CSV table of C-alpha atoms in Angstrom, one decimal:
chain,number,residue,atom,x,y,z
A,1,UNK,CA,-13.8,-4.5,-29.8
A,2,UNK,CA,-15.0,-1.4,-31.6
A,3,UNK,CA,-16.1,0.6,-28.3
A,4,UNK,CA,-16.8,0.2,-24.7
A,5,UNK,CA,-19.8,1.3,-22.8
A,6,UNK,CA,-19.4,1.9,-19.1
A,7,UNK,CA,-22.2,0.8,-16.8
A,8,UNK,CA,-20.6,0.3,-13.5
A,9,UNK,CA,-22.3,2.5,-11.4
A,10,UNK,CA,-21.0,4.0,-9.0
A,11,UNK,CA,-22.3,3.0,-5.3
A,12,UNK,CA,-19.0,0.7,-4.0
A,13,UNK,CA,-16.5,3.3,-3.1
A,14,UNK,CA,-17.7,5.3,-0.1
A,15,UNK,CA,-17.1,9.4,0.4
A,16,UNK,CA,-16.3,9.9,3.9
A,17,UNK,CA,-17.3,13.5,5.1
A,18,UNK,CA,-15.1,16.2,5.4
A,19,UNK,CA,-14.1,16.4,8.3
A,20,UNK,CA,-10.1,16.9,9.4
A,21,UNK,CA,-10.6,17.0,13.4
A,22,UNK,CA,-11.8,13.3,13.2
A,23,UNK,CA,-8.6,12.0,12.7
A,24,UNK,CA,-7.7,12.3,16.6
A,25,UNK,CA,-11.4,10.9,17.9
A,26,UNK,CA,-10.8,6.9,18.9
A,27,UNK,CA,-14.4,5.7,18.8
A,28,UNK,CA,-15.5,3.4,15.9
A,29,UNK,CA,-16.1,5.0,12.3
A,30,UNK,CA,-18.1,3.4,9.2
A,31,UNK,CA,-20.0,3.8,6.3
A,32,UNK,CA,-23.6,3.3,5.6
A,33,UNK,CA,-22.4,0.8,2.8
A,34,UNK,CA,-21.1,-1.5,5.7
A,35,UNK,CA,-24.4,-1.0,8.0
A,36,UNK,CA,-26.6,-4.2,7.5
A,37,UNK,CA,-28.7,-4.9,11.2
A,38,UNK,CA,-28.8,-2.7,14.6
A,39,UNK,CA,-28.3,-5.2,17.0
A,40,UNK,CA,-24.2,-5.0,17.1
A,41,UNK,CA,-25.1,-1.2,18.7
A,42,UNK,CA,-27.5,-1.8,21.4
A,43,UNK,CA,-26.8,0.5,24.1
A,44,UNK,CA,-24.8,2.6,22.1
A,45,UNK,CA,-24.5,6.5,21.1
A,46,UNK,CA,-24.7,6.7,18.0
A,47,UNK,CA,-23.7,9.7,15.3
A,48,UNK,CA,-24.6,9.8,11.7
A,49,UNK,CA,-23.3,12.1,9.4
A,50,UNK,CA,-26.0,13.0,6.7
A,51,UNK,CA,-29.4,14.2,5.4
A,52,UNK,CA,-30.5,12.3,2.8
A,53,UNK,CA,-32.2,8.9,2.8
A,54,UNK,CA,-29.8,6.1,4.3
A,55,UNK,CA,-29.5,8.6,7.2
A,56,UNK,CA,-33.3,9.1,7.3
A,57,UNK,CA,-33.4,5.4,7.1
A,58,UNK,CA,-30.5,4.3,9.2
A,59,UNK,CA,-31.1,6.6,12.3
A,60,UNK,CA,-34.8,5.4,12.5
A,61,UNK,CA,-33.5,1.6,12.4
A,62,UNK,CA,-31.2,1.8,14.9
A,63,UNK,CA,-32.9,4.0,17.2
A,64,UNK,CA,-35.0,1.0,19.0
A,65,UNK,CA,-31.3,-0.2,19.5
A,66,UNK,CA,-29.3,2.0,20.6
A,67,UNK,CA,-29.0,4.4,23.7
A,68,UNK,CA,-29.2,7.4,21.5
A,69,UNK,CA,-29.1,8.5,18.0
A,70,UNK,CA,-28.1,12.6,16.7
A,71,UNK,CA,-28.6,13.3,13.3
A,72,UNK,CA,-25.6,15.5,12.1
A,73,UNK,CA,-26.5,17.6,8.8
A,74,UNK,CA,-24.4,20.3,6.8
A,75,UNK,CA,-27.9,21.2,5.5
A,76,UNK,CA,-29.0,22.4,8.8
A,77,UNK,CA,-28.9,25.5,10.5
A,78,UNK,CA,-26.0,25.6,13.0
A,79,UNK,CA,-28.7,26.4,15.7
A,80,UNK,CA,-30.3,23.1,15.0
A,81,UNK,CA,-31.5,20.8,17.7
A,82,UNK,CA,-34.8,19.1,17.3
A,83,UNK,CA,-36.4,15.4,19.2
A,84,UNK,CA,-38.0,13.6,16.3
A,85,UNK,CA,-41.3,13.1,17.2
A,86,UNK,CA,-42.1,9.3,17.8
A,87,UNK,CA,-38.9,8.8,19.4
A,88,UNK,CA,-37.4,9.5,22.5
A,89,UNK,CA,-33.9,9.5,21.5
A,90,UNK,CA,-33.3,10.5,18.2
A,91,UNK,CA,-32.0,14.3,17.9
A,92,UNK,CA,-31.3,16.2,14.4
A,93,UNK,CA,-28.5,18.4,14.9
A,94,UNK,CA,-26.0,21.0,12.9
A,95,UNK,CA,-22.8,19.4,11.5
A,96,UNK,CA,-20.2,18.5,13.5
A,97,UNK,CA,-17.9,21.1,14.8
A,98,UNK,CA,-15.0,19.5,16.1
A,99,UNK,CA,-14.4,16.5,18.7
A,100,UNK,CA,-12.3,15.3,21.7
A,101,UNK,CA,-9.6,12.5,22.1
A,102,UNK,CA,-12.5,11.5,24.9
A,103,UNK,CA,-14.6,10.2,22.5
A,104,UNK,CA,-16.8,13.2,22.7
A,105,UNK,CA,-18.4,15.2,19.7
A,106,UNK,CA,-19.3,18.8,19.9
A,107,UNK,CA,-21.7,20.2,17.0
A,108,UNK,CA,-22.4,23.5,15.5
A,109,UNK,CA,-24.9,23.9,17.7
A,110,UNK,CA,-22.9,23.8,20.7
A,111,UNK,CA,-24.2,20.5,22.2
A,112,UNK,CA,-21.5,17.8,23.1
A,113,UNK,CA,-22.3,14.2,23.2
A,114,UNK,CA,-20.0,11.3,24.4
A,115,UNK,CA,-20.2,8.8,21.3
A,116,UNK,CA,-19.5,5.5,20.9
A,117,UNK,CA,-19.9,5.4,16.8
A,118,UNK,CA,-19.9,7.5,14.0
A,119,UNK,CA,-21.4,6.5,10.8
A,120,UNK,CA,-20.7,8.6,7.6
A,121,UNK,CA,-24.0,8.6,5.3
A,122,UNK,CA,-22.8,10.8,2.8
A,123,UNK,CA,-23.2,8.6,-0.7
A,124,UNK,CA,-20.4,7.5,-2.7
A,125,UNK,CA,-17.3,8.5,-4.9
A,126,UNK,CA,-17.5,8.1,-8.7
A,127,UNK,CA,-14.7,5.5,-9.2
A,128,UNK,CA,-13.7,4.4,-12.6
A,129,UNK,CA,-10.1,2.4,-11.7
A,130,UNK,CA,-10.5,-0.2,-14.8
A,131,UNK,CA,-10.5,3.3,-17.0
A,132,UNK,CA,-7.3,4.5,-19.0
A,133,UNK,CA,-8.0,7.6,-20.6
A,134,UNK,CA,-4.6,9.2,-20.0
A,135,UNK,CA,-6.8,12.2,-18.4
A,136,UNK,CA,-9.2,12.3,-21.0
A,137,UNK,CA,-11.8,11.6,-18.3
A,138,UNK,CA,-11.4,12.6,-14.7
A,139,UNK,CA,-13.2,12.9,-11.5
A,140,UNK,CA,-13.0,16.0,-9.4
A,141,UNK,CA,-15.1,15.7,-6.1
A,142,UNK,CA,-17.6,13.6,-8.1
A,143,UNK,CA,-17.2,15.6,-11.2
A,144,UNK,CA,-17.0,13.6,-13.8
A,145,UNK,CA,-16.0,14.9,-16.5
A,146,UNK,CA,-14.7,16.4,-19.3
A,147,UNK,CA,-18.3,14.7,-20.7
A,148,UNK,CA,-20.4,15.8,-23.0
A,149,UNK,CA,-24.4,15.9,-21.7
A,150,UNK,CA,-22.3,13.6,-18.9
A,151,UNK,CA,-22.4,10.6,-20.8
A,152,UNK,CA,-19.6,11.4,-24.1
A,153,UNK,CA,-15.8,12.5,-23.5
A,154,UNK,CA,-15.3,14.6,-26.8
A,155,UNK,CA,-11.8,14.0,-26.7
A,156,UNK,CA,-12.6,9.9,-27.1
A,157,UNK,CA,-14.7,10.2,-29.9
A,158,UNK,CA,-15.7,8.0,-31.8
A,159,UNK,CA,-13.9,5.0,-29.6
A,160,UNK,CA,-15.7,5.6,-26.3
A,161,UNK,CA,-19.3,7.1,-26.8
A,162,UNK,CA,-23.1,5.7,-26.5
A,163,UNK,CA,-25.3,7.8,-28.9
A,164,UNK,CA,-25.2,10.2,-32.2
A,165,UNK,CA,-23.1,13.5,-31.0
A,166,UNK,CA,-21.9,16.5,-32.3
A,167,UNK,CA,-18.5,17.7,-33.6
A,168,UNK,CA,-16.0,17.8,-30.7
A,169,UNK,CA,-15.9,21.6,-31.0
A,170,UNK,CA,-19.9,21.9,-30.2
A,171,UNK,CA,-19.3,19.5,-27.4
A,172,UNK,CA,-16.7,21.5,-25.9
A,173,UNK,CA,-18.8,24.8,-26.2
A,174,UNK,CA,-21.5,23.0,-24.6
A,175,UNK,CA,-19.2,21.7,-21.5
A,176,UNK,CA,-18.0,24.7,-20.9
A,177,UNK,CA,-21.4,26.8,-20.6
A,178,UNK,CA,-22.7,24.4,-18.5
A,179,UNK,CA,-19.8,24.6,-16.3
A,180,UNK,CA,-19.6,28.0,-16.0
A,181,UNK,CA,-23.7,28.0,-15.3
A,182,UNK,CA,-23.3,25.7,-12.3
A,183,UNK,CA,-20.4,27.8,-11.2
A,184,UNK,CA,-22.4,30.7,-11.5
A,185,UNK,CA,-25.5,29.4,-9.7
A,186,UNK,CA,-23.0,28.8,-6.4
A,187,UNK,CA,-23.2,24.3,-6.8
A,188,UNK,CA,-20.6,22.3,-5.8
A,189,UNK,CA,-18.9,20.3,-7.8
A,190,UNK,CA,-20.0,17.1,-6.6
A,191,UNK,CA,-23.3,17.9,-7.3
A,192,UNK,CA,-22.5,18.7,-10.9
A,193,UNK,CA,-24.5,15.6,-12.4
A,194,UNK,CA,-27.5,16.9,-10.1
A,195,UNK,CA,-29.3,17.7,-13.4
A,196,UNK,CA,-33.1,16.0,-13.2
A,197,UNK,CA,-36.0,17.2,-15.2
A,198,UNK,CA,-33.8,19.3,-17.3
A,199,UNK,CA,-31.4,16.7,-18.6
A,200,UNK,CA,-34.3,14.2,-18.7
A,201,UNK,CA,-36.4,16.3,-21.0
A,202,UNK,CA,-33.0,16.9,-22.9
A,203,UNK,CA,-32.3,13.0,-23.3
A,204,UNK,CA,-36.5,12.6,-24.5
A,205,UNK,CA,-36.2,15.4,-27.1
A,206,UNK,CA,-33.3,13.7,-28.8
A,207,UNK,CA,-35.1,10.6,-28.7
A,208,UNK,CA,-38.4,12.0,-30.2
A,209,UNK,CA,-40.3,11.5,-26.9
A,210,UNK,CA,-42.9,14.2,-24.8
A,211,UNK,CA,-41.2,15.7,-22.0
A,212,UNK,CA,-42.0,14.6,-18.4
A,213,UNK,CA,-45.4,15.7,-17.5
A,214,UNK,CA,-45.9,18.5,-15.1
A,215,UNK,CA,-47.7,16.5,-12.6
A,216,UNK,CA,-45.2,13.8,-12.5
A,217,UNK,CA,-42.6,16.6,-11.8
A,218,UNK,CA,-44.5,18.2,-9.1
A,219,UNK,CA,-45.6,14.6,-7.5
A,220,UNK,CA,-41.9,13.9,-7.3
A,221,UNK,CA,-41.2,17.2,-5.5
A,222,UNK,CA,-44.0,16.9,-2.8
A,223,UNK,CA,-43.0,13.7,-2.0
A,224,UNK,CA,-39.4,14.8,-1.4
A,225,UNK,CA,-40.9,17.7,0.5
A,226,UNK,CA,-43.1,15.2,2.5
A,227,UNK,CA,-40.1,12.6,2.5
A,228,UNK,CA,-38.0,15.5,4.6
A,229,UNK,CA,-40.7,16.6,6.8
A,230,UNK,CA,-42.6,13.6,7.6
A,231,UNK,CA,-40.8,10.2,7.1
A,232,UNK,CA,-42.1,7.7,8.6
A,233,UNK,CA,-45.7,8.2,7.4
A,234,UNK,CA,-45.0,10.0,3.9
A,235,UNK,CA,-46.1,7.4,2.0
A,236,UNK,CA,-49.4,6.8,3.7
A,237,UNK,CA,-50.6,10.7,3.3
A,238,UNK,CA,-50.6,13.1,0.9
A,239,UNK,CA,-52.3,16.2,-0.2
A,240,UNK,CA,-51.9,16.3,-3.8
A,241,UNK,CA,-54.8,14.2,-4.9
A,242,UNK,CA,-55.0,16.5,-8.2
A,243,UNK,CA,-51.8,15.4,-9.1
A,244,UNK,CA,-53.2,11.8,-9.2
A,245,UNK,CA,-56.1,12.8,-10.9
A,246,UNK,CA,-54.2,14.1,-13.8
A,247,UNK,CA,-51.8,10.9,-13.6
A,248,UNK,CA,-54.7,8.6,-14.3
A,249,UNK,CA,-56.0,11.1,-17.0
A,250,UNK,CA,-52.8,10.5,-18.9
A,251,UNK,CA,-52.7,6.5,-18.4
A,252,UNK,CA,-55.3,5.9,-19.7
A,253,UNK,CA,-54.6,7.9,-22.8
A,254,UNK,CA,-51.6,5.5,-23.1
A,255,UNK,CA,-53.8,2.9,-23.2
A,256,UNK,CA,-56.1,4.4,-26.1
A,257,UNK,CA,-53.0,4.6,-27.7
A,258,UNK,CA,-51.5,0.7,-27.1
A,259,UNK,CA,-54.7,-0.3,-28.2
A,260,UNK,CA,-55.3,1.6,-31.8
């Protein structure tokens, strides 16, 4: 074997949130990766710890099920308390403050909730145990790295890489700016590999390619926008019928182009 490509991804090892004071509550904890049908939780009051979409998803699932349903997001303001509309017992609320050997759960927001269940959406650790680099590569809450454009550890080169790279020094220079850039900017570590249009155009340059198109970039963002705001019915309306416009422009210039 000449050189090994990982391609493991990395959804199996959940990251529970950060939360010390749970260690003393004695109602039932889990993970979205366990969740699988809202029946088990009928009549229950349910917590999930989250923003993003299996909370979105989750929480509207099991709110015909259970008794009630609160939302708990880092994201939100601590004076956050809002009914989603369409339902008359799912609540959004600020993160969890602290909670109760009761079974009770007080957020930021200064509501307290007797809860049956707590359910931690909050996505997954990068988890490479098959991996012996003798520290060559290492994960630091979720940051993966030392990694060159985060897929090459300079250090490995040439025995663990996927494409054409630069000398190990360059890759190092490179590392280091863009670590000290997202330490700059205020970003988290775990949100390190957060990179999107920037390190997609990056990966089509070095493959000869156009970089995404500006519609397709701003379609994305409206519908995360709308995704937040509205989502049950984000997918049925929308307001950017320009963007679409220009979408079918460019198909069927890729068509003109299949077909020469």
């Amino acid at each position: 074997m000449l050189a090994v490509v990982v391609c493991s991804g990395h959804y199996i090892e959940p990251r529970l949130a950060d939360i010390t004071v749970l260690f003393s509550w004695p109602g039932k904890e889990m993970h979205s990766h366990n969740y699988r049908i809202p029946e088990p939780f009928k009549h229950q009051v349910f917590v999930l710890i989250g923003n993003s979409a299996s909370a979105v998803d989750i929480s509207r699932d099991i709110a015909g099920h259970a008794k009630e349903v609160h939302v708990a997001g880092s994201s939100n303001a601590a004076d956050t308390f809002i009914k989603q509309p369409g339902y008359s017992n799912l609540w959004m609320h600020s993160m969890i403050d602290r909670v109760h050997e009761d079974g009770s759960v007080v957020f930021q927001n200064g509501k307290t909730i007797l809860v049956d269940v707590i359910m931690h959406c909050t996505g997954y650790k990068y988890h490479y145990p098959f991996l012996e680099t003798n520290g060559s590569v290492t994960v630091d809450d979720n940051r993966v790295g030392t990694l060159y454009k985060d897929v090459f550890p300079p250090a490995l080169a040439p025995y663990l890489s996927f494409i054409g790279i630069p000398s190990q020094e360059d890759m190092m220079k490179d590392i280091k700016y863009f670590y000290a850039t997202v330490e700059a900017q205020g970003i988290p570590k775990r949100y390190t590999h957060r990179t999107q249009f920037e390190y997609n155009d990056w990966l089509a340059s070095q493959c000869g390619c156009s970089e995404t198109e500006q519609w397709r970039k701003e379609m994305y963002l409206t519908t995360g926008v709308r995704k937040r705001a509205h989502p049950e019915t984000y997918r049925d309306e929308w307001e950017d019928h320009h963007l679409v416009s220009q979408a079918y422009h460019d198909f069927s210039l890729y068509t003109l182009t299949c077909n020469m």
